[in-house]
Tab-separated table of C-alpha atoms and ligand atoms in Angstrom:
chain	number	residue	atom	x	y	z
A	118	MET	CA	115.650	175.170	122.349
A	119	ASP	CA	114.575	173.065	125.303
A	120	LEU	CA	111.244	172.196	124.638
A	121	VAL	CA	108.855	172.040	127.727
A	122	ILE	CA	106.645	169.233	126.912
A	123	ALA	CA	107.434	166.181	124.815
A	124	ALA	CA	107.122	167.003	120.845
A	125	PRO	CA	104.215	165.743	119.096
A	126	ALA	CA	104.915	162.736	117.171
A	127	LEU	CA	105.882	162.877	113.253
A	128	VAL	CA	103.190	161.854	110.975
A	129	THR	CA	103.821	159.803	108.124
A	130	ALA	CA	102.289	157.445	105.439
A	131	PRO	CA	103.901	154.630	104.352
A	132	VAL	CA	105.068	154.331	100.537
A	133	GLU	CA	104.925	151.229	98.341
A	134	GLY	CA	108.042	149.819	97.759
A	135	GLY	CA	109.357	151.210	101.503
A	136	GLY	CA	109.965	154.756	102.865
A	137	ALA	CA	107.392	156.869	104.643
A	138	PHE	CA	105.978	160.140	103.481
A	139	PRO	CA	106.145	163.126	105.996
A	140	VAL	CA	102.588	164.491	106.352
A	141	ARG	CA	102.452	168.360	106.894
A	142	ARG	CA	98.666	169.072	106.043
A	143	ILE	CA	95.556	167.318	105.203
A	144	TYR	CA	93.157	169.252	102.820
A	145	CYS	CA	89.667	167.841	101.706
A	146	VAL	CA	87.375	168.691	98.694
A	147	GLY	CA	83.601	168.751	99.265
A	148	ARG	CA	81.269	167.516	96.782
A	149	ASN	CA	83.391	166.438	93.482
A	150	TYR	CA	81.150	163.906	92.044
A	151	ALA	CA	77.962	164.861	90.480
A	152	ASP	CA	75.948	161.825	91.594
A	153	HIS	CA	77.192	162.531	95.384
A	154	ALA	CA	76.584	166.095	94.991
A	155	ARG	CA	73.002	165.307	94.033
A	156	GLU	CA	72.701	162.393	96.727
A	157	MET	CA	73.616	165.174	99.324
A	158	GLY	CA	70.950	167.692	97.975
A	159	ALA	CA	73.058	170.251	96.295
A	160	ASP	CA	73.410	171.295	92.379
A	161	PRO	CA	76.629	169.626	90.954
A	162	THR	CA	76.746	172.181	87.945
A	163	ARG	CA	76.984	175.576	89.940
A	164	GLU	CA	79.927	175.107	92.368
A	165	ALA	CA	83.620	175.771	92.184
A	166	PRO	CA	85.458	173.414	94.473
A	167	PHE	CA	85.311	174.195	97.975
A	168	PHE	CA	87.729	172.854	101.019
A	169	PHE	CA	87.819	171.624	104.319
A	170	SER	CA	90.586	170.162	106.092
A	171	LYS	CA	91.510	167.562	108.826
A	172	PRO	CA	94.623	167.571	111.287
A	173	ARG	CA	97.309	165.841	110.172
A	174	ASP	CA	97.195	163.361	113.186
A	175	ALA	CA	93.750	162.197	111.833
A	176	LEU	CA	95.653	160.009	109.333
A	177	ALA	CA	95.533	156.558	110.277
A	178	PRO	CA	96.855	153.029	108.650
A	179	GLY	CA	94.482	150.450	107.207
A	180	GLY	CA	93.185	147.827	109.617
A	181	ALA	CA	91.363	147.881	112.624
A	182	SER	CA	89.991	151.429	113.335
A	183	PRO	CA	87.932	152.591	116.099
A	184	TYR	CA	84.511	153.403	115.872
A	185	PRO	CA	84.392	157.191	117.018
A	186	PRO	CA	82.565	158.617	120.056
A	187	ALA	CA	79.473	161.372	119.787
A	188	THR	CA	77.962	159.733	116.722
A	189	ARG	CA	75.264	157.326	115.711
A	190	ASP	CA	75.806	157.687	112.042
A	191	LEU	CA	79.779	157.061	110.781
A	192	HIS	CA	79.780	157.298	106.988
A	193	HIS	CA	82.275	156.392	104.697
A	194	GLU	CA	83.387	158.084	101.648
A	195	VAL	CA	86.286	156.306	99.556
A	196	GLU	CA	88.561	158.970	97.826
A	197	LEU	CA	91.608	159.350	95.735
A	198	VAL	CA	94.363	161.055	97.828
A	199	LEU	CA	96.970	163.354	96.585
A	200	ALA	CA	100.488	163.522	98.005
A	201	ARG	CA	102.419	166.766	97.154
A	202	GLY	CA	105.968	166.772	96.447
A	203	ARG	CA	106.533	170.427	95.713
A	204	GLY	CA	104.924	173.507	97.075
A	205	GLY	CA	103.635	176.869	95.831
A	206	SER	CA	100.911	179.202	95.426
A	207	ASP	CA	98.767	180.568	92.817
A	208	LEU	CA	99.843	177.288	90.614
A	209	THR	CA	98.272	176.638	87.217
A	210	PRO	CA	96.529	173.505	86.475
A	211	ASP	CA	100.103	172.081	84.736
A	212	ASP	CA	102.350	173.262	87.303
A	213	ALA	CA	100.166	171.792	90.165
A	214	ALA	CA	100.121	168.126	88.641
A	215	ALA	CA	103.772	168.494	88.039
A	216	GLY	CA	104.388	168.845	91.859
A	217	ILE	CA	102.358	165.633	92.676
A	218	TRP	CA	104.259	163.335	94.402
A	219	GLY	CA	102.298	160.357	94.531
A	220	ALA	CA	98.506	158.951	95.053
A	221	ALA	CA	96.571	156.851	97.225
A	222	VAL	CA	93.251	155.671	98.185
A	223	GLY	CA	91.744	156.821	101.239
A	224	ILE	CA	88.197	157.206	103.202
A	225	ASP	CA	87.000	160.488	104.460
A	226	PHE	CA	85.249	158.926	107.417
A	227	THR	CA	82.345	161.657	108.596
A	228	ARG	CA	79.830	161.831	111.370
A	229	ARG	CA	77.102	162.349	109.231
A	230	ASP	CA	74.813	163.175	112.068
A	231	LEU	CA	77.223	166.222	113.312
A	232	GLN	CA	77.779	167.197	109.917
A	233	ALA	CA	74.122	167.480	109.173
A	234	GLU	CA	73.661	169.516	112.532
A	235	ALA	CA	76.543	171.705	111.577
A	236	LYS	CA	75.078	172.480	108.122
A	237	ALA	CA	71.706	173.460	109.647
A	238	LYS	CA	73.074	175.389	112.059
A	239	GLY	CA	75.593	177.343	109.896
A	240	ARG	CA	78.333	175.901	112.128
A	241	PRO	CA	81.827	174.684	111.112
A	242	TRP	CA	82.607	170.893	109.905
A	243	ASP	CA	85.548	170.139	112.298
A	244	THR	CA	83.867	167.770	114.862
A	245	ALA	CA	82.052	165.994	111.431
A	246	LYS	CA	85.187	165.525	109.583
A	247	GLY	CA	88.429	166.160	111.717
A	248	PHE	CA	88.185	163.176	114.558
A	249	ASP	CA	90.861	161.206	115.489
A	250	ALA	CA	91.584	158.264	112.885
A	251	SER	CA	89.245	159.848	110.323
A	252	ALA	CA	91.326	159.619	107.396
A	253	PRO	CA	92.814	156.415	106.638
A	254	ILE	CA	94.927	155.940	103.679
A	255	GLY	CA	96.477	152.994	101.752
A	256	LEU	CA	100.337	152.902	100.495
A	257	ILE	CA	101.299	155.899	98.675
A	258	ARG	CA	102.521	154.865	95.047
A	259	PRO	CA	104.760	157.430	93.608
A	260	GLY	CA	104.330	159.133	90.229
A	261	PRO	CA	101.131	160.695	88.728
A	262	ALA	CA	97.943	160.264	90.031
A	263	PRO	CA	95.557	158.001	87.849
A	264	GLN	CA	92.849	160.311	85.886
A	265	SER	CA	90.568	157.390	85.152
A	266	GLY	CA	89.636	153.860	86.676
A	267	ALA	CA	87.235	152.655	89.099
A	268	ILE	CA	86.837	154.042	92.599
A	269	THR	CA	85.014	151.712	94.743
A	270	LEU	CA	84.180	150.799	98.301
A	271	SER	CA	82.802	147.736	99.385
A	272	VAL	CA	81.407	146.760	102.976
A	273	ASN	CA	81.514	143.246	104.120
A	274	GLY	CA	81.875	142.237	100.385
A	275	GLU	CA	78.959	144.273	99.021
A	276	VAL	CA	79.703	147.060	96.542
A	277	ARG	CA	78.336	150.493	98.150
A	278	GLN	CA	80.280	153.124	96.442
A	279	SER	CA	81.244	152.543	92.818
A	280	GLY	CA	82.289	155.405	90.322
A	281	ASP	CA	85.220	156.123	87.995
A	282	LEU	CA	87.891	158.743	88.610
A	283	SER	CA	86.963	160.373	85.377
A	284	ASP	CA	83.803	161.268	86.819
A	285	MET	CA	85.058	163.837	88.869
A	286	ILE	CA	83.909	167.563	88.337
A	287	TRP	CA	87.239	169.175	89.322
A	288	SER	CA	90.276	166.899	88.245
A	289	SER	CA	93.381	166.632	90.661
A	290	ALA	CA	95.087	169.379	88.700
A	291	GLU	CA	92.280	171.962	88.738
A	292	ILE	CA	91.773	171.205	92.521
A	293	LEU	CA	95.133	171.679	93.642
A	294	SER	CA	95.351	174.871	91.390
A	295	HIS	CA	92.332	176.141	93.379
A	296	LEU	CA	93.617	175.097	96.516
A	297	SER	CA	97.124	176.902	95.770
A	298	ALA	CA	95.046	180.237	95.400
A	299	LEU	CA	93.865	179.895	98.958
A	300	PHE	CA	96.725	178.423	100.729
A	301	GLU	CA	100.468	178.193	100.001
A	302	LEU	CA	100.893	174.118	99.527
A	303	ALA	CA	104.080	172.685	100.732
A	304	PRO	CA	105.737	169.320	100.717
A	305	GLY	CA	103.982	166.817	102.835
A	306	ASP	CA	100.491	168.033	101.978
A	307	LEU	CA	97.890	165.496	101.485
A	308	VAL	CA	94.542	166.277	99.421
A	309	PHE	CA	91.513	164.076	99.833
A	310	THR	CA	89.645	164.890	96.187
A	311	GLY	CA	85.886	163.908	96.954
A	312	THR	CA	83.733	160.863	96.740
A	313	PRO	CA	81.298	159.292	94.289
A	314	ALA	CA	77.632	158.416	95.241
A	315	GLY	CA	76.858	155.653	97.582
A	316	VAL	CA	77.897	157.069	100.895
A	317	GLY	CA	76.382	155.462	103.952
A	318	ALA	CA	76.567	154.114	107.727
A	319	VAL	CA	79.129	151.588	108.838
A	320	SER	CA	78.593	149.541	112.299
A	321	ILE	CA	81.523	147.698	114.565
A	322	GLY	CA	82.341	144.682	113.152
A	323	ASP	CA	81.969	145.894	109.485
A	324	THR	CA	84.854	145.174	106.792
A	325	LEU	CA	85.502	148.022	104.415
A	326	ASP	CA	87.774	147.612	101.011
A	327	ALA	CA	88.373	150.715	99.078
A	328	CYS	CA	89.963	150.780	95.674
A	329	ALA	CA	91.120	153.655	93.297
A	330	GLY	CA	92.151	152.793	89.828
A	331	ASP	CA	95.242	150.062	90.402
A	332	LEU	CA	96.513	151.833	93.374
A	333	PRO	CA	97.196	149.996	96.567
A	334	GLY	CA	94.017	148.753	98.209
A	335	LEU	CA	92.861	149.957	101.594
A	336	LYS	CA	90.938	147.694	103.842
A	337	VAL	CA	89.412	148.876	107.419
A	338	THR	CA	87.422	146.824	109.874
A	339	ILE	CA	85.509	149.013	112.222
A	340	ALA	CA	86.543	148.375	115.928
A	341	PRO	CA	84.660	148.891	119.359
A	342	ARG	CA	85.955	152.229	120.964
A	343	ALA	CA	89.339	151.633	122.531
B	418	LIG	MN1	84.699	163.624	101.385
């Protein structure tokens, strides 16, 4: 087959200890910690998990991350990220958990002003959530995902978000089970599992440190637009 333009680049995420995890899709869960649901004006007790996605090439490594265009309110959301090693549809929570290849800490960067406008007008979230470099993650650690442990994000050394992975409304296994009823999962899928309270704005020059359990940490510095 003759490609008529150059093929898009393979997107990979580095793995602790070496190697690269090839990424197929990036799914994200909305409002999965009760305190964050409340800070966004929602009722945490009545919602099934809901999902949105980011393009796979929104994935970014840590380090310098450009402040995106078209926003004056870029927010951080620290999240546990699941990496799928196996696919499948209509998975039970146990089967879904068994197909987790590894886990990492990530940040679901959000153009909060565009999200508020989208919510008010009943429009999709893509421009708020799926912009370039909106999904930085740390090294993926192979093995099961941690189910407890601190999940924190600091900006310039000051703690802004502090929760515990055991506070997730829907567990990793339950999220993947729900997701697999909507989409056929496949190896290479990444799933961001929601953020605790304390989301807030960042500015150019800020340094963010994100941690989830004892997974490899993620450091991001907000850089001027390239
Ligand atoms: Mn999020």
